[in-house]
Structures are given as structure tokens and as C-alpha cells.
PDB file of C-alpha atoms in Angstrom:
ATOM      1  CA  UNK Z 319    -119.271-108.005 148.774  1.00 56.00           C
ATOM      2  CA  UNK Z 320    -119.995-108.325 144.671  1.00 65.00           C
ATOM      3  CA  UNK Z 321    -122.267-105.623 142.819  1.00 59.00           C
ATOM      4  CA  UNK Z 322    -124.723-108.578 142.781  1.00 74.00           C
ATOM      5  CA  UNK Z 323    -124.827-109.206 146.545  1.00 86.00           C
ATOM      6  CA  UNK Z 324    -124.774-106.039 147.600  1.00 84.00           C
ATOM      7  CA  UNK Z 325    -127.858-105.100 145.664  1.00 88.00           C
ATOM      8  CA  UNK Z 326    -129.527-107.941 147.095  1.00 91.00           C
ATOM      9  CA  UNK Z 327    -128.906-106.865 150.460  1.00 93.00           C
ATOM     10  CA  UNK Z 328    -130.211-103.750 149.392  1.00 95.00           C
ATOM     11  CA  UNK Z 329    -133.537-104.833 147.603  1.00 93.00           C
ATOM     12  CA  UNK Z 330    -133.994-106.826 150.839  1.00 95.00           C
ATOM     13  CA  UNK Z 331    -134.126-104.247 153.070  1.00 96.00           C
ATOM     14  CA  UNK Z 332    -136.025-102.389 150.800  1.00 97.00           C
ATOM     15  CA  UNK Z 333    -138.619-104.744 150.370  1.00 97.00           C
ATOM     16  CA  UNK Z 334    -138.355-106.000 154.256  1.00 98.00           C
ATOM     17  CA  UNK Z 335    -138.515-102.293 155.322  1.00 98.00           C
ATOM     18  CA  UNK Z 336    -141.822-101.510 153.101  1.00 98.00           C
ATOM     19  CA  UNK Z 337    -143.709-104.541 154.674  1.00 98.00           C
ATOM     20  CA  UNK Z 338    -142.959-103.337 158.505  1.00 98.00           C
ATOM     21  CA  UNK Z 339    -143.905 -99.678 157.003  1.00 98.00           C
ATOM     22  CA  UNK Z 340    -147.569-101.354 156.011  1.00 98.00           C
ATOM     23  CA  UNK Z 341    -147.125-103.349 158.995  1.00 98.00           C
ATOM     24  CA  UNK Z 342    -146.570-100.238 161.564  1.00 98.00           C
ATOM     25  CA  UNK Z 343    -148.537 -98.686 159.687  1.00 97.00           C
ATOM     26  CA  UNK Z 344    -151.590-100.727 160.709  1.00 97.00           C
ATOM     27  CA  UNK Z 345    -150.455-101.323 164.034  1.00 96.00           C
ATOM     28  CA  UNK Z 346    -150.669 -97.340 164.440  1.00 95.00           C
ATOM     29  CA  UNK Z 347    -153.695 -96.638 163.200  1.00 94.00           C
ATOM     30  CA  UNK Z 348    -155.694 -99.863 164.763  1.00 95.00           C
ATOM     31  CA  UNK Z 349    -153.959-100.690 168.035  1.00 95.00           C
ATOM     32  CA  UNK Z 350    -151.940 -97.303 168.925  1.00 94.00           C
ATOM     33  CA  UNK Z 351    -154.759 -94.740 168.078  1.00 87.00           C
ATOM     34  CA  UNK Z 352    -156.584 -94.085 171.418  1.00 91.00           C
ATOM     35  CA  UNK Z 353    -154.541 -95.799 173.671  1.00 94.00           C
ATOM     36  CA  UNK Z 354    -151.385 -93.206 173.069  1.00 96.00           C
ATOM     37  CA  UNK Z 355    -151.749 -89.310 173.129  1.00 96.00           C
ATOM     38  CA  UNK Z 356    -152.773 -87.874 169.598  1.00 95.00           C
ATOM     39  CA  UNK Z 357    -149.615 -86.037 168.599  1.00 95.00           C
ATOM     40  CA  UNK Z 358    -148.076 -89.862 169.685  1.00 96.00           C
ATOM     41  CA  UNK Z 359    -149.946 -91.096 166.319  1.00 96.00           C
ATOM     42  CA  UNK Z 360    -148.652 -88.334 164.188  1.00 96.00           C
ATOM     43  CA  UNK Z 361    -145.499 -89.335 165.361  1.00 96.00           C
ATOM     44  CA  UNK Z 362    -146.132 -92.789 164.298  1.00 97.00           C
ATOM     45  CA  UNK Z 363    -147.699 -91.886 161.074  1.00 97.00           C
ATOM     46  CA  UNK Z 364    -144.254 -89.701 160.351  1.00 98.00           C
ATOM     47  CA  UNK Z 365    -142.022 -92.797 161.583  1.00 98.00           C
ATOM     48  CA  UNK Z 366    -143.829 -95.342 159.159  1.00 98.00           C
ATOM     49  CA  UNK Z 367    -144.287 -92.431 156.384  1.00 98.00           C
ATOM     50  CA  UNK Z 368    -140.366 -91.900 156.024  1.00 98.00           C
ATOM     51  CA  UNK Z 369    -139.617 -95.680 156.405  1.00 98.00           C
ATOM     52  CA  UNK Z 370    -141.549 -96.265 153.756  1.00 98.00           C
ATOM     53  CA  UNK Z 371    -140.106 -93.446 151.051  1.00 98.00           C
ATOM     54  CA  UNK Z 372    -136.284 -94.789 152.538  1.00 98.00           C
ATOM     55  CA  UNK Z 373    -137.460 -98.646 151.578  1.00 98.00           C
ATOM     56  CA  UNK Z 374    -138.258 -97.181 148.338  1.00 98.00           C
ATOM     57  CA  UNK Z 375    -134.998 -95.427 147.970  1.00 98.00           C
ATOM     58  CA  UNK Z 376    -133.428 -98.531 149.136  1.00 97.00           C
ATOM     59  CA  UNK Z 377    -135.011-100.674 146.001  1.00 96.00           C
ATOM     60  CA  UNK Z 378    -134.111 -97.601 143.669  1.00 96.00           C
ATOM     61  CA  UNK Z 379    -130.244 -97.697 145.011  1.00 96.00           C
ATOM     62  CA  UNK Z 380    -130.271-101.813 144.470  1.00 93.00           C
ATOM     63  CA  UNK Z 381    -131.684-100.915 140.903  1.00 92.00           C
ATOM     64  CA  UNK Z 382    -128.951 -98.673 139.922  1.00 93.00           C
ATOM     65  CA  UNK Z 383    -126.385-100.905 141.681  1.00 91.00           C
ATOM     66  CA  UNK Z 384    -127.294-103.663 139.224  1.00 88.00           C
ATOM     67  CA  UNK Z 385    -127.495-101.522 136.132  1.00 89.00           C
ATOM     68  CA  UNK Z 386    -124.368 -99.097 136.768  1.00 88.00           C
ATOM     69  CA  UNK Z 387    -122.225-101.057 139.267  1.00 87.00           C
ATOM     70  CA  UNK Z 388    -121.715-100.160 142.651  1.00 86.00           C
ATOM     71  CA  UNK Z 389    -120.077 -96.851 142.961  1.00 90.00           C
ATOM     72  CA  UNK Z 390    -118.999 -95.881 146.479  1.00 93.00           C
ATOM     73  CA  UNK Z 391    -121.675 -92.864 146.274  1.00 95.00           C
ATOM     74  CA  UNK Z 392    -124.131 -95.214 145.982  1.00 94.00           C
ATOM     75  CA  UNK Z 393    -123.017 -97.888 148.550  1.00 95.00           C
ATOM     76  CA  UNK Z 394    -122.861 -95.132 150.680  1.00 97.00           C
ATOM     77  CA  UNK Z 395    -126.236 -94.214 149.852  1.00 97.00           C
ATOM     78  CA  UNK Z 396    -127.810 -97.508 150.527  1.00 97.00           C
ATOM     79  CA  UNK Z 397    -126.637 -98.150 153.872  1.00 97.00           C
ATOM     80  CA  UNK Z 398    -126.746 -94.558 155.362  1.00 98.00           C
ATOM     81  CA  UNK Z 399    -130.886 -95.295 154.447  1.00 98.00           C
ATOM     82  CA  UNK Z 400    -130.691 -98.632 156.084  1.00 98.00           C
ATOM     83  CA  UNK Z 401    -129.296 -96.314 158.983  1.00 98.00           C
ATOM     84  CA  UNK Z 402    -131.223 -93.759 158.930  1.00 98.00           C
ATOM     85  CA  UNK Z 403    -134.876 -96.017 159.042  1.00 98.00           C
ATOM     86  CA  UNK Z 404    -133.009 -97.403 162.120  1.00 98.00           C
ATOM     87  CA  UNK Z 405    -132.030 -93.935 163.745  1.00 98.00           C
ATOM     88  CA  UNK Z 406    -134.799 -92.286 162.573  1.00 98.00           C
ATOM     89  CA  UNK Z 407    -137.908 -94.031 162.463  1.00 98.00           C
ATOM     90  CA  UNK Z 408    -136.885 -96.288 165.200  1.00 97.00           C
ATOM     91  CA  UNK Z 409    -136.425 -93.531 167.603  1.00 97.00           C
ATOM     92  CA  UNK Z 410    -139.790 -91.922 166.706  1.00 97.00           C
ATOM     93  CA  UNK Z 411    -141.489 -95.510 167.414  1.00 97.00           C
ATOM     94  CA  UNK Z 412    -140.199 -95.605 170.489  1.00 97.00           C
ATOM     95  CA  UNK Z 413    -140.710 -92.247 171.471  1.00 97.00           C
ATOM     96  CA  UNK Z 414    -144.514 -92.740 170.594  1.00 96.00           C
ATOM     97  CA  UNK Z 415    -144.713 -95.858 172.963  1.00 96.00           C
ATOM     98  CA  UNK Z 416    -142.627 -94.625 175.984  1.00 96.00           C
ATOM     99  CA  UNK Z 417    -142.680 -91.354 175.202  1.00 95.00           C
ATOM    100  CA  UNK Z 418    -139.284 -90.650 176.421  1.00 94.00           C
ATOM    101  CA  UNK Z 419    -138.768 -87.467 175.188  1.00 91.00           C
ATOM    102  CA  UNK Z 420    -134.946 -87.503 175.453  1.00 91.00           C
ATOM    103  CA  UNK Z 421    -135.407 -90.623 172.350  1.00 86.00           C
ATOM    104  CA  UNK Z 422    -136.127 -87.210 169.820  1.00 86.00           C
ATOM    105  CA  UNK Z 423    -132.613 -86.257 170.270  1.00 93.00           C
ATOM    106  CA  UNK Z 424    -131.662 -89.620 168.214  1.00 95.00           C
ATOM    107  CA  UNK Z 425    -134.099 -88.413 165.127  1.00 97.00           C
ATOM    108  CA  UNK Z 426    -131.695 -86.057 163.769  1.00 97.00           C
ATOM    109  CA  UNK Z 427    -129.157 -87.764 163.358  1.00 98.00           C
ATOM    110  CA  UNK Z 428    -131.619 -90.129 161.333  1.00 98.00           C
ATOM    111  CA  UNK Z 429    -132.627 -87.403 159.352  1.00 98.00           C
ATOM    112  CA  UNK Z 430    -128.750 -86.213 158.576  1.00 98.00           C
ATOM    113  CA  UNK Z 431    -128.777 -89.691 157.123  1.00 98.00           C
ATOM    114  CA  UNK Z 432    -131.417 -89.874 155.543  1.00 98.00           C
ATOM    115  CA  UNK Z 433    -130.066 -86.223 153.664  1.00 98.00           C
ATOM    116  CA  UNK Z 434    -126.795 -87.216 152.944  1.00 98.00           C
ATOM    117  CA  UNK Z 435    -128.054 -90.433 151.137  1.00 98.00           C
ATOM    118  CA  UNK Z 436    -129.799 -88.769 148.767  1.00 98.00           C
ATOM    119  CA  UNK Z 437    -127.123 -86.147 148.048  1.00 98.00           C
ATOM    120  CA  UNK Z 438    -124.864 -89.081 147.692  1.00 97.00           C
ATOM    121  CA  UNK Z 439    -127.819 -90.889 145.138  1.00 97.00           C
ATOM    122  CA  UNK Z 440    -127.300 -87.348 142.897  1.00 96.00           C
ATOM    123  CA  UNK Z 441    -123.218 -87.467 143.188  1.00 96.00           C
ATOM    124  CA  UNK Z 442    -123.587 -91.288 142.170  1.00 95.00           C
ATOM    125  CA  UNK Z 443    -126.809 -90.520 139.295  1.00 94.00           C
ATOM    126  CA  UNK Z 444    -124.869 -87.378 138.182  1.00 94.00           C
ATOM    127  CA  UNK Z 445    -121.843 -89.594 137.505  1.00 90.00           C
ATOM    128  CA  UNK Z 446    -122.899 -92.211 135.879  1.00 85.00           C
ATOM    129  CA  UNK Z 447    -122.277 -92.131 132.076  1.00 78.00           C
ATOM    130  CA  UNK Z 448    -125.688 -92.382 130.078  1.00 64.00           C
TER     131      UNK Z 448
END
């Protein structure tokens, strides 16, 4: 896929990914809260919280993408977030509705994702003549 697709795809999900955040988010607080255990709804809250800083990420790796090129780092970088909102927050949404507890085994490797894309934004920031 071209630099110009590629950060495309990645703006998209971005943006996409921000809307269900506010989207969830809502859902949460005026459908979910009361009709699912407390701790349930900060588990929510956490889900759409880290969706939404990821769909951030997501726009900033498109924007560097377009500016620098796409460096593997940062290819990397964008789709181990779009992973990572999927393995993460995903599994913490359904955990809040079933509450399945065996689904929180899933969230780490989310997280793992979520960490090595933004060690891979640095490597790809760091080498990027200024």
C-alpha cells in the first residue's frame, strides 16, 4: 500500500475509533450504569478511555506517515494500535457485559500492543531527520 493510502487507513481508524470512544462512551454512562455492577462501569470507562488516546495516536501516526514517509517503525506502530483497541478495549467491553472473567486474560496482550506501538512511534520520531 502507498505512504498516501496507508495514512488514510490510518486517519480512518483514528477518526472511526474516536467516534465509537464518544459513542461507548455514552452508551456506558447512560444505558450500562445501573444495570451492570459498578466496577463493570470503571471497566467501561477504562475500555473507551484508552480507545480514545490509541485513536489519537492513530491520527498522530497517519500525520507523520504523510510528512516523513512511512517507515516500518511507524507502520508497525499504526496497526499494533489498531490491534491493540481491538484486543484491548474490546475484551474489556465484553468483559463488562458478560462478565466473563476469563475475557481479562485477552487485555494484556492489548496492552503489550498498545506499549510496543509507542516504543516503535519513538524508534520511528527518533529517526526521522529534522
Amino acid at each position: 500500500m502507498k505512504v498516501g493510502g496507508i495514512m488514510k487507513l490510518f486517519f480512518i481508524f483514528g477518526a472511526a475509533y474516536a467516534a465509537l470512544s464518544v459513542a461507548l462512551g455514552a452508551f456506558g454512562a447512560h444505558i450500562l450504569d445501573g444495570r451492570i455492577p459498578a466496577k463493570y462501569v470503571i471497566t467501561w470507562e477504562k475500555a473507551v478511555t484508552y480507545q480514545m488516546f490509541h485513536a489519537t495516536g492513530l491520527m498522530i501516526v497517519g500525520l507523520l506517515a504523510g510528512k516523513y514517509g512511512m517507515k516500518p517503525s511507524l507502520n508497525w506502530s499504526g496497526w499494533l494500535m489498531i490491534i491493540g483497541v481491538i484486543l484491548f478495549s474490546g475484551s474489556l467491553y465484553v468483559l463488562s457485559v458478560t462478565q466473563i472473567k476469563m475475557l481479562g486474560a485477552i487485555t494484556p496482550i492489548g496492552g503489550v500492543s498498545f506499549i510496543v506501538a509507542w516504543i516503535l512511534l519513538i524508534v520511528a520520531v527518533y529517526k526521522v531527520k529534522l
